[in-house]
CSV table of C-alpha atoms in Angstrom, one decimal:
chain,number,residue,atom,x,y,z
O,1,MET,CA,9.3,23.4,8.6
O,2,VAL,CA,5.9,22.9,8.1
O,3,ALA,CA,5.5,25.8,5.8
O,4,PRO,CA,6.4,23.9,2.5
O,5,ALA,CA,3.7,21.0,3.6
O,6,VAL,CA,1.1,23.7,4.5
O,7,LEU,CA,2.0,25.3,1.3
O,8,ILE,CA,1.5,22.5,-1.3
O,9,ILE,CA,-1.5,20.8,0.6
O,10,ALA,CA,-3.3,25.4,0.5
O,11,GLY,CA,-2.3,25.0,-3.1
O,12,LEU,CA,-3.1,21.8,-4.4
O,13,ARG,CA,-5.4,20.8,-2.0
O,14,LEU,CA,-7.5,23.5,-0.6
O,15,TYR,CA,-7.6,26.0,-3.4
O,16,PRO,CA,-8.7,23.6,-6.0
O,17,LEU,CA,-11.7,22.7,-3.4
O,18,ALA,CA,-12.8,26.4,-2.6
O,19,LEU,CA,-12.8,26.6,-6.5
O,20,GLY,CA,-14.9,23.6,-7.0
O,21,VAL,CA,-17.1,25.1,-4.3
O,22,ASN,CA,-17.6,28.2,-5.6
O,23,PHE,CA,-18.1,26.3,-9.0
O,24,SER,CA,-21.3,24.6,-7.5
O,25,PHE,CA,-22.8,27.7,-7.4
O,26,THR,CA,-22.9,28.6,-11.3
O,27,GLY,CA,-24.8,27.3,-13.6
O,28,ASP,CA,-24.6,25.0,-16.7
O,29,GLY,CA,-25.3,25.3,-20.5
O,30,ASP,CA,-27.1,28.7,-21.2
O,31,ARG,CA,-26.2,29.8,-17.6
O,32,ASN,CA,-22.7,29.2,-17.8
O,33,GLY,CA,-20.7,31.3,-15.7
O,34,GLN,CA,-23.7,33.0,-13.7
O,35,ASN,CA,-24.5,32.6,-10.2
O,36,VAL,CA,-27.5,30.0,-9.7
O,37,GLY,CA,-27.1,30.2,-5.9
O,38,LEU,CA,-28.5,26.7,-4.4
O,39,ASP,CA,-30.1,25.7,-7.9
O,40,ASN,CA,-27.7,22.8,-8.4
O,41,TYR,CA,-28.2,21.6,-5.1
O,42,ALA,CA,-31.8,21.2,-5.4
O,43,ALA,CA,-31.3,19.7,-9.0
O,44,LEU,CA,-29.1,17.1,-7.4
O,45,PHE,CA,-31.8,16.1,-4.7
O,46,ASP,CA,-34.4,15.9,-7.4
O,47,ASP,CA,-32.7,13.8,-9.3
O,48,PRO,CA,-33.3,10.1,-8.5
O,49,LEU,CA,-30.2,9.1,-10.0
O,50,PHE,CA,-28.2,11.0,-7.4
O,51,THR,CA,-30.7,10.1,-4.4
O,52,ALA,CA,-30.1,6.4,-5.8
O,53,SER,CA,-26.5,7.1,-5.2
O,54,LEU,CA,-27.0,8.4,-1.4
O,55,ARG,CA,-29.0,5.3,-0.7
O,56,ASN,CA,-26.0,3.0,-2.0
O,57,VAL,CA,-23.5,5.1,0.2
O,58,GLY,CA,-26.3,3.9,3.5
O,59,LEU,CA,-25.8,0.6,1.8
O,60,LEU,CA,-21.8,0.5,1.7
O,61,VAL,CA,-22.4,1.6,5.6
O,62,LEU,CA,-24.0,-1.2,6.4
O,63,LEU,CA,-21.7,-3.4,4.5
O,64,LEU,CA,-18.7,-1.6,6.3
O,65,PRO,CA,-18.6,-4.2,9.3
O,66,VAL,CA,-18.2,-7.2,7.0
O,67,ALA,CA,-15.1,-5.3,5.2
O,68,VAL,CA,-13.5,-4.4,8.4
O,69,ALA,CA,-14.1,-8.1,9.7
O,70,VAL,CA,-12.7,-10.1,6.8
O,71,PRO,CA,-9.3,-9.0,6.5
O,72,GLY,CA,-9.3,-8.6,10.6
O,73,LEU,CA,-10.2,-12.5,11.0
O,74,LEU,CA,-8.1,-13.2,8.6
O,75,ALA,CA,-5.1,-11.8,9.8
O,76,THR,CA,-5.5,-13.3,13.5
O,77,PHE,CA,-5.7,-16.6,11.5
O,78,ILE,CA,-2.0,-15.7,10.2
O,79,TYR,CA,-0.9,-14.0,13.3
O,80,LEU,CA,-2.1,-17.0,15.4
O,81,LYS,CA,0.0,-19.1,12.5
O,82,VAL,CA,-2.6,-21.3,10.9
O,83,PRO,CA,-0.6,-24.1,8.3
O,84,GLY,CA,0.1,-22.5,5.5
O,85,HIS,CA,0.1,-19.0,7.0
O,86,ARG,CA,3.1,-17.5,5.1
O,87,VAL,CA,1.6,-18.4,1.8
O,88,TYR,CA,-1.7,-17.0,2.8
O,89,ARG,CA,-0.3,-13.8,3.7
O,90,SER,CA,0.9,-13.7,0.0
O,91,VAL,CA,-2.2,-15.0,-1.8
O,92,TYR,CA,-4.5,-12.6,0.6
O,93,PHE,CA,-2.8,-9.5,-0.5
O,94,PHE,CA,-2.1,-10.3,-4.5
O,95,PRO,CA,-5.7,-8.8,-5.1
O,96,ALA,CA,-4.7,-5.4,-4.0
O,97,VAL,CA,-1.9,-5.3,-6.9
O,98,LEU,CA,-4.7,-5.7,-10.0
O,99,SER,CA,-6.1,-3.4,-12.2
O,100,PRO,CA,-9.7,-2.5,-11.2
O,101,VAL,CA,-10.4,-3.1,-15.0
O,102,ILE,CA,-9.0,-6.6,-14.7
O,103,ILE,CA,-11.0,-7.6,-11.8
O,104,GLY,CA,-13.9,-6.4,-13.0
O,105,ALA,CA,-13.5,-8.3,-16.1
O,106,ILE,CA,-12.6,-11.4,-14.5
O,107,PHE,CA,-15.7,-11.1,-12.6
O,108,ASN,CA,-18.1,-10.2,-15.7
O,109,LEU,CA,-16.8,-14.0,-16.6
O,110,LEU,CA,-17.5,-15.4,-13.1
O,111,LEU,CA,-20.8,-13.4,-12.7
O,112,ALA,CA,-22.6,-13.8,-16.2
O,113,PHE,CA,-26.1,-15.6,-15.9
O,114,ASP,CA,-24.4,-18.4,-18.0
O,115,GLY,CA,-20.9,-18.3,-16.1
O,116,PRO,CA,-19.2,-20.2,-13.5
O,117,ALA,CA,-20.8,-19.2,-10.5
O,118,ASN,CA,-24.3,-20.2,-11.8
O,119,SER,CA,-23.1,-23.6,-12.9
O,120,LEU,CA,-22.0,-24.2,-9.1
O,121,LEU,CA,-25.5,-22.9,-7.8
O,122,GLY,CA,-26.8,-24.9,-10.4
O,123,ALA,CA,-24.7,-28.2,-9.2
O,124,VAL,CA,-26.4,-27.7,-5.8
O,125,GLY,CA,-29.8,-27.5,-7.0
O,126,LEU,CA,-30.1,-23.9,-6.8
O,127,GLY,CA,-31.3,-21.4,-9.5
O,128,PRO,CA,-29.3,-19.0,-11.3
O,129,VAL,CA,-29.0,-15.6,-9.9
O,130,ASP,CA,-28.6,-12.3,-12.4
O,131,TRP,CA,-25.4,-11.0,-10.0
O,132,LEU,CA,-25.5,-7.9,-12.4
O,133,GLY,CA,-28.6,-7.7,-14.5
O,134,ASP,CA,-30.9,-7.8,-11.3
O,135,PRO,CA,-31.3,-4.5,-9.7
O,136,ASP,CA,-32.0,-6.0,-6.3
O,137,VAL,CA,-28.8,-7.8,-6.4
O,138,ALA,CA,-26.2,-5.9,-8.8
O,139,MET,CA,-24.9,-3.6,-6.3
O,140,TYR,CA,-24.0,-6.7,-3.6
O,141,ALA,CA,-22.3,-8.3,-6.1
O,142,VAL,CA,-20.0,-5.2,-7.4
O,143,VAL,CA,-19.1,-4.1,-3.2
O,144,GLY,CA,-18.5,-7.9,-2.8
O,145,VAL,CA,-15.9,-7.6,-5.6
O,146,HIS,CA,-14.6,-4.6,-4.2
O,147,ILE,CA,-14.2,-6.1,-0.8
O,148,TRP,CA,-12.3,-9.3,-2.3
O,149,ALA,CA,-10.4,-6.9,-4.0
O,150,THR,CA,-9.2,-4.6,-1.6
O,151,PHE,CA,-9.1,-6.2,1.8
O,152,GLY,CA,-5.1,-6.9,1.5
O,153,MET,CA,-4.8,-3.7,2.3
O,154,GLY,CA,-6.6,-4.0,5.9
O,155,LEU,CA,-5.0,-7.3,6.3
O,156,VAL,CA,-1.4,-5.4,6.2
O,157,VAL,CA,-2.7,-3.0,8.3
O,158,PHE,CA,-4.2,-5.4,10.7
O,159,LEU,CA,-0.9,-7.4,10.6
O,160,ALA,CA,1.3,-4.0,11.5
O,161,GLY,CA,-1.3,-3.4,14.7
O,162,PHE,CA,-0.6,-7.4,15.7
O,163,ALA,CA,3.0,-6.6,16.1
O,164,THR,CA,2.1,-4.4,18.8
O,165,LEU,CA,-0.3,-6.6,20.8
O,166,ASP,CA,0.9,-8.1,23.8
O,167,SER,CA,1.1,-12.3,23.1
O,168,SER,CA,1.3,-13.0,26.6
O,169,LEU,CA,-2.5,-12.1,26.7
O,170,ILE,CA,-3.4,-14.4,24.0
O,171,ASP,CA,-1.3,-17.6,25.7
O,172,ALA,CA,-3.0,-16.7,29.3
O,173,ALA,CA,-6.5,-17.1,27.3
O,174,ARG,CA,-5.3,-20.3,25.8
O,175,VAL,CA,-4.0,-21.2,28.9
O,176,ASP,CA,-7.5,-20.6,30.9
O,177,GLY,CA,-9.3,-22.7,27.8
O,178,ALA,CA,-10.9,-19.9,26.2
O,179,SER,CA,-12.1,-20.8,22.9
O,180,LEU,CA,-10.7,-19.0,19.6
O,181,PRO,CA,-14.2,-16.7,19.5
O,182,LYS,CA,-13.9,-15.6,22.8
O,183,VAL,CA,-10.0,-14.8,22.3
O,184,ILE,CA,-11.0,-12.5,19.3
O,185,ARG,CA,-13.8,-10.7,21.4
O,186,HIS,CA,-12.5,-10.3,24.4
O,187,VAL,CA,-8.0,-10.1,23.7
O,188,VAL,CA,-7.8,-9.2,20.0
O,189,VAL,CA,-10.5,-7.2,19.7
O,190,PRO,CA,-9.7,-4.7,22.5
O,191,GLY,CA,-6.0,-4.8,21.8
O,192,LEU,CA,-6.3,-3.8,18.3
O,193,SER,CA,-9.0,-1.1,18.8
O,194,ARG,CA,-7.0,1.9,17.4
O,195,THR,CA,-5.8,-0.5,14.7
O,196,ILE,CA,-10.0,-1.0,13.8
O,197,GLN,CA,-10.8,2.8,14.0
O,198,PHE,CA,-7.7,3.6,11.3
O,199,VAL,CA,-9.4,0.7,9.3
O,200,VAL,CA,-12.9,1.4,9.7
O,201,VAL,CA,-12.4,5.1,8.3
O,202,THR,CA,-9.8,4.0,5.7
O,203,THR,CA,-11.9,1.3,4.0
O,204,MET,CA,-14.8,3.4,4.4
O,205,ILE,CA,-13.4,6.4,2.3
O,206,GLY,CA,-11.9,3.9,0.2
O,207,MET,CA,-15.6,2.3,-0.6
O,208,LEU,CA,-16.8,5.9,-1.4
O,209,THR,CA,-13.8,7.2,-3.8
O,210,SER,CA,-12.1,3.6,-5.2
O,211,MET,CA,-15.1,1.9,-6.6
O,212,PHE,CA,-15.4,3.9,-10.3
O,213,GLY,CA,-13.5,1.5,-12.0
O,214,LEU,CA,-15.3,-2.0,-10.8
O,215,LEU,CA,-18.9,0.1,-11.8
O,216,TYR,CA,-17.8,1.4,-15.0
O,217,VAL,CA,-16.5,-2.1,-16.2
O,218,MET,CA,-19.0,-4.6,-14.5
O,219,THR,CA,-22.4,-2.3,-14.7
O,220,GLY,CA,-22.0,1.2,-16.1
O,221,GLY,CA,-23.8,2.0,-13.5
O,222,GLY,CA,-27.0,0.1,-14.0
O,223,PRO,CA,-29.4,-2.0,-14.2
O,224,GLU,CA,-31.5,1.2,-13.7
O,225,GLY,CA,-29.0,3.3,-12.1
O,226,SER,CA,-29.1,0.7,-9.2
O,227,THR,CA,-25.3,0.8,-8.8
O,228,TYR,CA,-24.4,4.2,-8.8
O,229,LEU,CA,-22.1,5.9,-6.4
O,230,PRO,CA,-21.7,10.1,-6.0
O,231,GLU,CA,-18.3,9.4,-7.9
O,232,TYR,CA,-19.8,7.6,-10.9
O,233,TYR,CA,-22.6,10.1,-10.6
O,234,ILE,CA,-19.9,12.9,-10.7
O,235,TRP,CA,-18.3,11.3,-13.7
O,236,PHE,CA,-21.4,10.8,-15.4
O,237,GLN,CA,-22.7,14.4,-14.8
O,238,GLN,CA,-19.2,16.3,-16.1
O,239,GLY,CA,-17.9,13.6,-18.7
O,240,GLN,CA,-21.4,12.5,-20.3
O,241,MET,CA,-23.7,15.2,-19.9
O,242,SER,CA,-21.2,18.2,-20.0
O,243,ARG,CA,-23.1,19.6,-16.5
O,244,PRO,CA,-19.6,20.6,-15.0
O,245,ALA,CA,-21.5,22.6,-12.5
O,246,LEU,CA,-23.7,20.2,-11.3
O,247,ALA,CA,-20.7,17.9,-11.3
O,248,SER,CA,-19.1,20.1,-8.9
O,249,ALA,CA,-22.4,20.5,-6.4
O,250,ALA,CA,-21.8,16.3,-6.1
O,251,SER,CA,-18.4,16.6,-5.7
O,252,THR,CA,-19.1,19.1,-3.0
O,253,VAL,CA,-21.7,16.8,-1.1
O,254,LEU,CA,-19.1,14.0,-1.6
O,255,PHE,CA,-16.9,15.7,0.2
O,256,GLY,CA,-19.0,16.6,3.0
O,257,VAL,CA,-20.1,12.8,3.4
O,258,MET,CA,-16.1,12.0,3.9
O,259,LEU,CA,-15.6,14.8,6.3
O,260,VAL,CA,-18.2,13.9,8.6
O,261,VAL,CA,-16.7,10.4,8.4
O,262,GLY,CA,-13.2,12.0,8.8
O,263,MET,CA,-14.8,14.1,11.7
O,264,LEU,CA,-16.2,11.4,13.8
O,265,GLN,CA,-12.9,10.0,13.4
O,266,LEU,CA,-11.2,12.2,15.2
O,267,ALA,CA,-13.7,12.4,17.9
O,268,ILE,CA,-13.4,8.4,18.2
O,269,LEU,CA,-9.7,9.0,18.7
O,270,ARG,CA,-9.5,11.8,21.1
O,271,ARG,CA,-12.3,9.7,23.2
O,272,SER,CA,-9.8,6.5,23.2
O,273,GLY,CA,-7.2,8.7,23.9
O,274,ARG,CA,-8.7,9.9,27.0
O,275,GLU,CA,-9.7,6.8,28.1
O,276,ASP,CA,-6.1,5.3,27.6
């Protein structure tokens, strides 16, 4: 019964993965097809663009709690049936059905130096911000747009988790006079621990592998390479520089990062299972 699925995974996933890893040890250009050992990996970590992309991965890890907290809090408000919660559910999910290209084009207009965002800042007496042209700001702007565009899926997962939560615990906390922050901290978060773990890992993987469209449309990796991520670097080396072996090495590194995230998730789930 399991054999067909195993064969599909092995043929369409594991075999191409093995080919890619093997290809990463070969050369590009004049050394095409020759075994070059770890030269490609040495070139990666000597490349400022690639090291910048890894630093941005660290930034994504730091911003991950925000990306998880946004759908979690909104799902909590919907579950508690704030006025208009049925409308909010549809509105919150709407960005998830839009193409990253469309979202990027919209926010290019909104975040332009003379766009509505800076006009609003000017109306309250604040100076304009070069959202997409300042190397210290651009990555935060793109990640913020990505969080807005994708939190609808996390919202759906959290709402599914709330369906398994014992509502009597929340009612008891309210009767005891617990404030909303205390209800979230002491009832909601422990009750949705597994859901939170799942959303953390899927959100992190999405941030590592699903931001290419936004980066391409909004910044093109700039300014000064400040918005490069590994997936964008892979595309640049493969499609623009015609260095597929180096791109394969970068893909292998990205796979390693995602594997570590997955292994950590498995460890957390096993630990939670033993505690349960």
